[in-house]
XYZ file of N, CA and C in Angstrom:
672
model
N -20.895 -14.486 16.051
C -19.497 -14.354 15.641
C -19.314 -13.028 14.934
N -18.323 -12.253 15.364
C -18.057 -10.972 14.732
C -16.603 -10.892 14.313
N -16.306 -9.955 13.454
C -14.924 -9.725 13.057
C -14.207 -8.963 14.156
N -12.862 -9.032 14.165
C -12.063 -8.325 15.152
C -11.806 -6.878 14.760
N -12.084 -6.514 13.512
C -11.749 -5.173 13.048
C -12.554 -4.121 13.799
N -11.852 -3.037 14.155
C -12.530 -1.933 14.844
C -13.219 -1.001 13.865
N -13.028 -1.230 12.576
C -13.598 -0.359 11.552
C -14.701 -1.089 10.793
N -15.601 -0.312 10.244
C -16.755 -0.884 9.554
C -16.370 -1.488 8.210
N -17.099 -2.527 7.841
C -17.009 -3.098 6.500
C -18.280 -2.716 5.757
N -18.124 -2.097 4.599
C -19.248 -1.694 3.764
C -19.328 -2.633 2.569
N -20.493 -3.202 2.334
C -20.732 -4.007 1.139
C -21.360 -3.108 0.086
N -20.605 -2.822 -0.973
C -21.081 -1.916 -2.026
C -21.875 -2.689 -3.068
N -22.924 -3.345 -2.616
C -23.745 -4.180 -3.497
C -25.118 -4.351 -2.881
N -26.129 -4.382 -3.737
C -27.485 -4.639 -3.264
C -27.870 -6.097 -3.359
N -26.916 -6.962 -3.708
C -27.213 -8.388 -3.867
C -27.550 -9.037 -2.529
N -28.747 -9.603 -2.386
C -29.082 -10.280 -1.134
C -28.233 -11.517 -0.905
N -27.749 -12.134 -1.982
C -26.929 -13.334 -1.831
C -25.544 -12.990 -1.276
N -24.953 -11.903 -1.769
C -23.657 -11.496 -1.217
C -23.797 -11.124 0.256
N -24.866 -10.421 0.586
C -25.097 -10.054 1.985
C -25.271 -11.298 2.846
N -25.976 -12.290 2.329
C -26.200 -13.503 3.105
C -24.901 -14.276 3.311
N -24.052 -14.306 2.279
C -22.767 -14.992 2.407
C -21.930 -14.349 3.510
N -21.857 -13.018 3.520
C -21.094 -12.325 4.557
C -21.709 -12.543 5.936
N -23.042 -12.517 5.993
C -23.733 -12.730 7.268
C -23.435 -14.122 7.815
N -23.522 -15.125 6.947
C -23.286 -16.497 7.391
C -21.817 -16.733 7.733
N -20.933 -15.880 7.201
C -19.518 -15.962 7.557
C -19.233 -15.313 8.908
N -20.236 -14.653 9.476
C -20.085 -14.059 10.793
C -19.508 -12.663 10.808
N -19.559 -11.966 9.666
C -18.990 -10.623 9.590
C -20.034 -9.554 9.893
N -19.610 -8.522 10.601
C -20.443 -7.334 10.771
C -20.209 -6.417 9.580
N -21.265 -5.967 8.941
C -21.102 -5.124 7.764
C -22.363 -4.298 7.555
N -22.217 -3.290 6.722
C -23.340 -2.436 6.338
C -23.517 -2.526 4.829
N -24.748 -2.680 4.378
C -25.033 -2.714 2.943
C -25.228 -1.290 2.442
N -24.469 -0.941 1.412
C -24.588 0.378 0.806
C -24.504 0.202 -0.721
N -25.626 -0.091 -1.379
C -25.601 -0.381 -2.819
C -24.977 0.754 -3.628
N -24.180 0.368 -4.622
C -23.506 1.343 -5.481
C -24.349 1.642 -6.710
N -24.362 2.890 -7.109
C -25.052 3.309 -8.326
C -24.011 3.483 -9.432
N -23.865 2.441 -10.265
C -22.827 2.414 -11.293
C -23.451 1.987 -12.615
N -23.013 2.594 -13.710
C -23.439 2.170 -15.048
C -22.645 0.920 -15.404
N -23.198 -0.245 -15.058
C -22.465 -1.495 -15.197
C -22.118 -1.802 -16.649
N -23.041 -1.575 -17.562
C -22.782 -1.873 -18.972
C -21.627 -1.041 -19.513
N -21.571 0.219 -19.123
C -20.508 1.097 -19.616
C -19.138 0.591 -19.188
N -19.056 0.076 -17.959
C -17.776 -0.438 -17.462
C -17.451 -1.784 -18.099
N -18.433 -2.695 -18.101
C -18.194 -4.044 -18.624
C -17.815 -4.031 -20.095
N -18.578 -3.301 -20.875
C -18.365 -3.332 -22.314
C -17.342 -2.299 -22.780
N -16.798 -1.542 -21.839
C -15.731 -0.613 -22.179
C -14.358 -1.240 -22.077
N -14.311 -2.509 -21.683
C -13.054 -3.236 -21.505
C -13.150 -4.564 -22.235
N -12.214 -4.839 -23.137
C -12.292 -6.048 -23.965
C -11.955 -7.317 -23.199
N -11.143 -7.212 -22.152
C -10.763 -8.377 -21.352
C -11.734 -8.526 -20.191
N -12.445 -9.649 -20.134
C -13.524 -9.792 -19.155
C -13.000 -9.841 -17.727
N -11.818 -10.438 -17.511
C -11.266 -10.473 -16.160
C -10.962 -9.062 -15.663
N -10.384 -8.242 -16.539
C -10.137 -6.844 -16.152
C -11.446 -6.086 -15.989
N -12.425 -6.415 -16.822
C -13.708 -5.706 -16.778
C -14.431 -5.919 -15.455
N -14.487 -7.172 -14.975
C -15.207 -7.425 -13.720
C -14.478 -6.813 -12.536
N -13.148 -6.767 -12.600
C -12.404 -6.102 -11.530
C -12.618 -4.591 -11.576
N -12.670 -4.043 -12.792
C -12.934 -2.606 -12.934
C -14.314 -2.247 -12.414
N -15.290 -3.128 -12.665
C -16.646 -2.861 -12.192
C -16.724 -2.967 -10.677
N -16.054 -3.960 -10.099
C -16.012 -4.071 -8.638
C -15.363 -2.830 -8.030
N -14.295 -2.345 -8.658
C -13.624 -1.128 -8.178
C -14.527 0.091 -8.301
N -15.273 0.159 -9.406
C -16.193 1.281 -9.598
C -17.264 1.297 -8.515
N -17.735 0.129 -8.122
C -18.732 0.051 -7.051
C -18.150 0.550 -5.734
N -16.907 0.151 -5.462
C -16.236 0.618 -4.245
C -16.119 2.140 -4.253
N -15.679 2.692 -5.388
C -15.515 4.135 -5.488
C -16.817 4.894 -5.389
N -17.906 4.265 -5.831
C -19.199 4.947 -5.845
C -19.787 5.144 -4.453
N -19.358 4.327 -3.489
C -19.929 4.441 -2.141
C -18.972 5.077 -1.141
N -17.772 5.427 -1.572
C -16.848 6.082 -0.647
C -15.533 5.357 -0.553
N -15.175 4.969 0.652
C -13.902 4.304 0.854
C -12.730 5.274 0.912
N -12.989 6.532 1.269
C -11.917 7.526 1.307
C -11.592 7.988 2.729
N -12.393 7.593 3.700
C -12.156 8.026 5.072
C -11.286 7.043 5.828
N -11.266 7.174 7.147
C -10.439 6.293 7.976
C -11.289 5.345 8.809
N -12.569 5.297 8.530
C -13.464 4.499 9.358
C -14.011 3.266 8.650
N -13.769 3.144 7.335
C -14.472 2.104 6.587
C -13.555 1.325 5.649
N -13.783 0.028 5.618
C -13.310 -0.811 4.523
C -14.504 -0.997 3.588
N -14.257 -1.015 2.289
C -15.356 -1.156 1.336
C -15.086 -2.345 0.430
N -16.095 -3.209 0.311
C -16.019 -4.409 -0.520
C -17.000 -4.298 -1.675
N -16.502 -4.465 -2.886
C -17.358 -4.486 -4.066
C -17.137 -5.768 -4.847
N -18.154 -6.226 -5.555
C -18.029 -7.448 -6.355
C -19.012 -7.404 -7.510
N -18.660 -8.099 -8.571
C -19.577 -8.264 -9.694
C -19.338 -9.624 -10.324
N -20.423 -10.310 -10.651
C -20.354 -11.658 -11.213
C -20.961 -11.676 -12.601
N -20.259 -12.325 -13.534
C -20.778 -12.475 -14.889
C -20.748 -13.941 -15.290
N -21.662 -14.300 -16.168
C -21.715 -15.635 -16.770
C -21.293 -15.491 -18.229
N -20.356 -16.331 -18.660
C -19.820 -16.250 -20.017
C -20.136 -17.537 -20.767
N -20.840 -17.409 -21.874
C -21.143 -18.538 -22.748
C -20.810 -18.125 -24.177
N -20.000 -18.940 -24.851
C -19.592 -18.621 -26.231
C -18.979 -17.225 -26.326
N -18.152 -16.892 -25.338
C -17.449 -15.601 -25.299
C -18.390 -14.406 -25.209
N -19.608 -14.638 -24.770
C -20.574 -13.556 -24.602
C -21.045 -13.508 -23.153
N -21.243 -12.290 -22.666
C -21.722 -12.104 -21.299
C -23.225 -12.314 -21.246
N -23.650 -13.184 -20.326
C -25.078 -13.354 -20.058
C -25.392 -12.612 -18.763
N -26.098 -11.525 -18.870
C -26.454 -10.752 -17.693
C -27.740 -11.262 -17.068
N -28.413 -10.398 -16.332
C -29.701 -10.769 -15.755
C -30.755 -10.758 -16.856
N -31.693 -11.700 -16.819
C -32.741 -11.731 -17.848
C -33.566 -10.452 -17.844
N -33.926 -10.012 -19.031
C -34.748 -8.809 -19.154
C -36.235 -9.111 -19.028
N -36.597 -10.389 -19.157
C -37.998 -10.798 -19.074
C -38.042 -12.299 -18.818
N -39.228 -12.821 -18.585
C -39.366 -14.263 -18.394
C -39.000 -15.025 -19.664
N -39.401 -14.500 -20.806
C -39.049 -15.154 -22.069
C -37.537 -15.163 -22.273
N -36.900 -14.074 -21.903
C -35.447 -13.998 -22.015
C -34.785 -15.015 -21.093
N -35.332 -15.187 -19.888
C -34.803 -16.179 -18.951
C -34.926 -17.588 -19.522
N -36.063 -17.886 -20.129
C -36.247 -19.202 -20.742
C -35.235 -19.431 -21.860
N -35.001 -18.398 -22.647
C -34.021 -18.500 -23.734
C -32.624 -18.778 -23.182
N -32.256 -18.072 -22.134
C -30.945 -18.273 -21.513
C -30.782 -19.699 -21.007
N -31.774 -20.184 -20.280
C -31.698 -21.527 -19.716
C -31.610 -22.578 -20.812
N -32.311 -22.354 -21.906
C -32.231 -23.269 -23.031
C -30.853 -23.279 -23.657
N -30.227 -22.118 -23.769
C -28.890 -22.019 -24.361
C -27.833 -22.663 -23.473
N -28.005 -22.546 -22.167
C -27.033 -23.108 -21.231
C -27.106 -24.631 -21.152
N -28.257 -25.206 -21.450
C -28.522 -26.624 -21.242
C -27.472 -27.564 -21.808
N -26.915 -28.422 -20.933
C -25.973 -29.450 -21.342
C -24.589 -28.949 -21.705
N -24.294 -27.688 -21.451
C -23.029 -27.104 -21.887
C -22.223 -26.542 -20.713
N -20.921 -26.349 -20.968
C -20.051 -25.692 -20.000
C -20.090 -24.182 -20.206
N -19.997 -23.458 -19.116
C -19.827 -22.010 -19.199
C -18.962 -21.550 -18.033
N -18.473 -20.332 -18.124
C -17.637 -19.762 -17.069
C -18.438 -18.780 -16.226
N -18.182 -18.808 -14.933
C -18.708 -17.787 -14.024
C -17.502 -17.070 -13.422
N -17.440 -15.762 -13.616
C -16.292 -14.974 -13.167
C -16.780 -13.856 -12.253
N -16.175 -13.770 -11.081
C -16.487 -12.693 -10.147
C -15.262 -11.821 -9.942
N -15.432 -10.524 -10.148
C -14.398 -9.559 -9.798
C -14.651 -9.050 -8.396
N -13.592 -8.913 -7.611
C -13.692 -8.467 -6.220
C -12.757 -7.291 -6.023
N -13.193 -6.307 -5.265
C -12.351 -5.155 -4.937
C -12.556 -4.790 -3.474
N -11.469 -4.470 -2.791
C -11.534 -4.028 -1.396
C -10.712 -2.753 -1.251
N -11.333 -1.728 -0.684
C -10.626 -0.485 -0.361
C -10.236 -0.504 1.108
N -8.959 -0.189 1.384
C -8.522 -0.123 2.771
C -8.838 1.255 3.359
N -8.356 1.507 4.561
C -8.722 2.742 5.256
C -8.149 3.990 4.597
N -7.106 3.819 3.778
C -6.525 4.962 3.071
C -7.169 5.189 1.713
N -8.073 4.277 1.317
C -8.700 4.372 0.013
C -7.993 3.579 -1.066
N -6.884 2.897 -0.709
C -6.167 2.059 -1.669
C -7.015 0.833 -1.994
N -7.213 0.566 -3.285
C -8.079 -0.532 -3.716
C -7.245 -1.692 -4.247
N -7.544 -2.889 -3.754
C -6.918 -4.123 -4.229
C -7.986 -4.965 -4.905
N -7.659 -5.536 -6.057
C -8.654 -6.305 -6.807
C -8.144 -7.701 -7.137
N -9.083 -8.566 -7.439
C -8.773 -9.913 -7.909
C -10.021 -10.462 -8.590
N -9.911 -11.683 -9.107
C -11.081 -12.327 -9.700
C -10.991 -13.826 -9.491
N -12.136 -14.483 -9.585
C -12.229 -15.941 -9.453
C -13.077 -16.474 -10.594
N -12.626 -17.577 -11.174
C -13.356 -18.213 -12.273
C -13.777 -19.630 -11.851
N -15.009 -19.986 -12.136
C -15.516 -21.340 -11.936
C -16.117 -21.823 -13.249
N -15.789 -23.052 -13.623
C -16.379 -23.652 -14.821
C -17.581 -24.486 -14.388
N -18.726 -24.196 -14.975
C -19.979 -24.850 -14.595
C -20.529 -25.628 -15.782
N -20.931 -26.865 -15.531
C -21.632 -27.664 -16.537
C -23.108 -27.683 -16.184
N -23.927 -27.226 -17.109
C -25.362 -27.085 -16.871
C -26.083 -28.383 -17.206
N -27.124 -28.678 -16.458
C -27.998 -29.795 -16.805
C -28.864 -29.438 -18.013
N -29.288 -30.453 -18.726
C -30.229 -30.266 -19.832
C -31.627 -30.261 -19.230
N -32.200 -29.088 -19.057
C -33.507 -28.972 -18.415
C -34.621 -29.123 -19.438
N -35.677 -29.825 -19.038
C -36.832 -29.977 -19.921
C -37.573 -28.649 -20.050
N -38.402 -28.540 -21.071
C -39.177 -27.307 -21.260
C -40.087 -27.037 -20.071
N -40.662 -28.106 -19.521
C -41.562 -27.917 -18.377
C -40.791 -27.469 -17.140
N -39.582 -28.011 -16.965
C -38.754 -27.601 -15.826
C -38.343 -26.140 -15.973
N -37.943 -25.748 -17.180
C -37.571 -24.355 -17.430
C -38.752 -23.434 -17.158
N -39.930 -23.839 -17.621
C -41.125 -23.025 -17.417
C -41.434 -22.861 -15.935
N -41.355 -23.970 -15.182
C -41.616 -23.915 -13.743
C -40.567 -23.065 -13.024
N -39.319 -23.238 -13.437
C -38.216 -22.492 -12.819
C -38.406 -20.988 -13.020
N -38.706 -20.601 -14.233
C -38.895 -19.180 -14.528
C -40.134 -18.641 -13.815
N -41.193 -19.446 -13.767
C -42.421 -19.017 -13.082
C -42.194 -18.785 -11.595
N -41.200 -19.481 -11.029
C -40.893 -19.300 -9.607
C -40.309 -17.915 -9.327
N -39.790 -17.273 -10.365
C -39.179 -15.959 -10.209
C -37.713 -15.985 -9.822
N -37.196 -17.151 -9.466
C -35.819 -17.248 -8.990
C -34.770 -16.811 -10.014
N -34.938 -17.124 -11.305
C -33.882 -16.765 -12.258
C -33.804 -15.277 -12.597
N -34.823 -14.513 -12.273
C -34.967 -13.186 -12.863
C -33.991 -12.138 -12.337
N -33.397 -12.360 -11.175
C -32.448 -11.369 -10.642
C -31.025 -11.904 -10.588
N -30.751 -12.924 -11.411
C -29.446 -13.573 -11.364
C -28.757 -13.526 -12.723
N -27.461 -13.267 -12.717
C -26.680 -13.321 -13.948
C -26.768 -14.717 -14.544
N -27.038 -14.789 -15.840
C -27.175 -16.076 -16.496
C -28.541 -16.699 -16.342
N -29.381 -16.116 -15.483
C -30.739 -16.611 -15.327
C -30.881 -17.857 -14.484
N -29.903 -18.112 -13.596
C -30.036 -19.284 -12.718
C -29.215 -19.066 -11.451
N -29.508 -19.900 -10.449
C -28.711 -19.926 -9.230
C -28.278 -21.350 -8.951
N -26.998 -21.557 -8.708
C -26.498 -22.903 -8.425
C -27.160 -23.466 -7.170
N -27.628 -22.573 -6.285
C -28.255 -22.982 -5.031
C -29.727 -23.349 -5.190
N -30.283 -23.168 -6.396
C -31.706 -23.449 -6.620
C -31.910 -24.945 -6.836
N -31.690 -25.714 -5.775
C -31.629 -27.172 -5.882
C -32.950 -27.807 -6.297
N -34.053 -27.138 -6.068
C -35.350 -27.710 -6.452
C -35.453 -27.900 -7.957
N -34.685 -27.108 -8.707
C -34.731 -27.192 -10.172
C -33.450 -27.796 -10.745
N -32.466 -28.067 -9.884
C -31.248 -28.797 -10.227
C -30.606 -28.300 -11.522
N -30.275 -27.011 -11.611
C -29.742 -26.500 -12.873
C -28.315 -26.939 -13.184
N -27.529 -27.254 -12.148
C -26.101 -27.511 -12.362
C -25.780 -28.993 -12.224
N -25.100 -29.530 -13.246
C -24.663 -30.925 -13.204
C -23.389 -31.067 -12.381
N -22.434 -30.178 -12.592
C -21.174 -30.207 -11.851
C -20.472 -28.861 -12.029
N -19.444 -28.661 -11.237
C -18.670 -27.428 -11.344
C -17.224 -27.709 -10.976
N -16.334 -26.890 -11.466
C -14.910 -27.002 -11.166
C -14.440 -25.643 -10.672
N -14.200 -25.541 -9.374
C -13.799 -24.266 -8.788
C -14.607 -23.950 -7.554
N -14.793 -22.670 -7.305
C -15.440 -22.197 -6.086
C -16.960 -22.147 -6.232
N -17.646 -22.826 -5.329
C -19.110 -22.845 -5.325
C -19.674 -21.447 -5.056
N -19.150 -20.784 -4.021
C -19.691 -19.477 -3.654
C -19.417 -18.423 -4.716
N -18.419 -18.650 -5.560
C -18.205 -17.759 -6.692
C -19.429 -17.740 -7.590
N -20.041 -18.901 -7.792
C -21.222 -19.001 -8.652
C -22.430 -18.365 -7.965
N -22.477 -18.447 -6.646
C -23.548 -17.778 -5.898
C -23.390 -16.256 -5.987
N -22.130 -15.782 -5.990
C -21.935 -14.345 -6.146
C -20.796 -13.717 -5.373
N -20.186 -14.466 -4.420
C -19.075 -13.892 -3.663
C -18.152 -15.010 -3.175
N -17.018 -15.229 -3.850
C -16.083 -16.284 -3.430
C -15.346 -15.870 -2.163
N -15.683 -16.486 -1.036
C -15.079 -16.081 0.224
C -13.596 -16.415 0.285
N -13.141 -17.394 -0.495
C -11.719 -17.736 -0.523
C -10.893 -16.508 -0.899
N -11.212 -15.894 -2.020
C -10.452 -14.746 -2.504
C -10.837 -13.469 -1.763
N -12.094 -13.364 -1.365
C -12.530 -12.188 -0.602
C -11.768 -12.082 0.710
N -11.592 -13.221 1.387
C -10.842 -13.242 2.642
C -9.407 -12.780 2.430
N -8.794 -13.246 1.341
C -7.414 -12.836 1.043
C -7.315 -11.325 0.870
N -8.254 -10.751 0.112
C -8.211 -9.307 -0.126
C -8.463 -8.516 1.156
N -9.374 -9.003 1.993
C -9.626 -8.326 3.268
C -8.368 -8.320 4.132
N -7.672 -9.457 4.173
C -6.439 -9.535 4.960
C -5.371 -8.603 4.404
N -5.192 -8.611 3.074
C -4.210 -7.732 2.431
C -4.492 -6.272 2.767
N -5.779 -5.940 2.856
C -6.189 -4.556 3.110
C -6.149 -4.180 4.585
N -5.841 -5.153 5.444
C -5.703 -4.866 6.864
C -6.937 -5.107 7.698
N -7.977 -5.687 7.092
C -9.202 -5.968 7.839
C -8.980 -7.213 8.691
N -9.196 -7.081 9.993
C -8.940 -8.179 10.913
C -10.136 -9.110 10.989
N -9.861 -10.410 10.928
C -10.909 -11.424 10.971
C -10.820 -12.206 12.271
N -11.974 -12.517 12.844
C -12.011 -13.241 14.107
C -11.629 -14.702 13.936
N -11.803 -15.227 12.727
C -11.478 -16.629 12.470
C -11.210 -16.793 10.986
N -10.623 -17.945 10.658
C -10.385 -18.245 9.255
C -11.722 -18.528 8.564
N -11.916 -17.934 7.403
C -13.145 -18.132 6.643
C -12.829 -18.938 5.397
N -13.601 -19.970 5.150
C -13.380 -20.807 3.976
C -14.659 -20.895 3.162
N -14.471 -21.193 1.892
C -15.612 -21.321 0.992
C -16.281 -22.678 1.108
N -15.461 -23.725 1.209
C -15.908 -25.098 1.016
C -16.374 -25.264 -0.432
N -16.791 -26.458 -0.782
C -17.377 -26.680 -2.093
C -16.437 -26.424 -3.251
N -15.119 -26.584 -3.058
C -14.179 -26.372 -4.149
C -13.899 -27.651 -4.921
N -14.348 -28.781 -4.426
C -14.021 -30.037 -5.084
C -15.242 -30.641 -5.758
N -14.955 -31.615 -6.614
C -15.994 -32.299 -7.370
C -15.835 -33.788 -7.126
N -16.938 -34.500 -7.029
C -16.894 -35.935 -6.797
C -16.221 -36.654 -7.961
N -15.761 -37.883 -7.709
C -15.048 -38.645 -8.729
C -15.880 -38.849 -9.987
N -17.199 -38.941 -9.818
C -18.060 -39.139 -10.987
C -18.438 -37.819 -11.652
N -17.881 -36.719 -11.146
C -18.152 -35.418 -11.745
C -19.340 -34.695 -11.150
N -20.040 -35.320 -10.220
C -21.233 -34.691 -9.659
C -20.851 -33.678 -8.579
N -21.763 -32.775 -8.313
C -21.518 -31.732 -7.319
C -21.490 -32.326 -5.921
N -20.465 -31.979 -5.159
C -20.418 -32.348 -3.753
C -21.279 -31.363 -2.971
N -22.210 -31.860 -2.199
C -23.179 -31.000 -1.511
C -22.759 -30.676 -0.077
N -21.443 -30.673 0.204
C -21.006 -30.431 1.575
C -21.307 -29.006 2.026
N -21.315 -28.071 1.087
C -21.653 -26.687 1.436
C -23.120 -26.454 1.117
N -23.879 -26.098 2.110
C -25.325 -25.926 1.937
C -25.692 -24.455 2.026
N -25.646 -23.770 0.907
C -26.110 -22.386 0.871
C -27.594 -22.409 0.576
N -28.369 -21.807 1.443
C -29.811 -21.736 1.247
C -30.206 -20.273 1.174
N -30.718 -19.882 0.029
C -31.069 -18.482 -0.153
C -32.256 -18.116 0.723
N -32.125 -16.987 1.405
C -33.187 -16.491 2.276
C -34.090 -15.576 1.461
N -35.333 -15.987 1.256
C -36.263 -15.214 0.430
C -37.203 -14.345 1.257
N -36.958 -14.286 2.560
C -37.852 -13.499 3.414
C -37.575 -12.017 3.283
């Protein structure tokens, strides 16, 4: 399955999860990671929703998006706990600390998205998902961190890491927590004039009556 657009889509991110989401959606795209001082952008803006959109826009600008041959997509995801940004763990001990702090509590996951059209005009948006974390035992946290999975993820976990069951439930977009909400991404692509071969949906926006995660959307991270 390919997109109908005659122009290239550039993903301005080195995230393997964002690339996998686009691939599984059937889009043709090129990965072109952006070199951006993320901390300078994030912490230079007091409003986190504006900050993540500014960072997504900065990624788009860093890879181009000024010609007539390319659409450029940028995104950035942050985890917010107690009004503080939890970035990627700096070490295994830091990851363990993060997982311990998240245990049994609600936190927000916010992704800023930016798309540049063929003229270089950038449109931005953001998506928020509220996540309730499971209370993980010390041994589970230790095993999870030893697996290496938390170390390249904002907040130190992945909702898709089902072997360690970090998430009790969520309210909002599942793929937003993975790193790229296709619901809002599709809207921005359409606004920017990028033609899609079919309607793309996120799935996983609902929660079961008992509050548990509905597993209808099966995102499986490719570690190869």
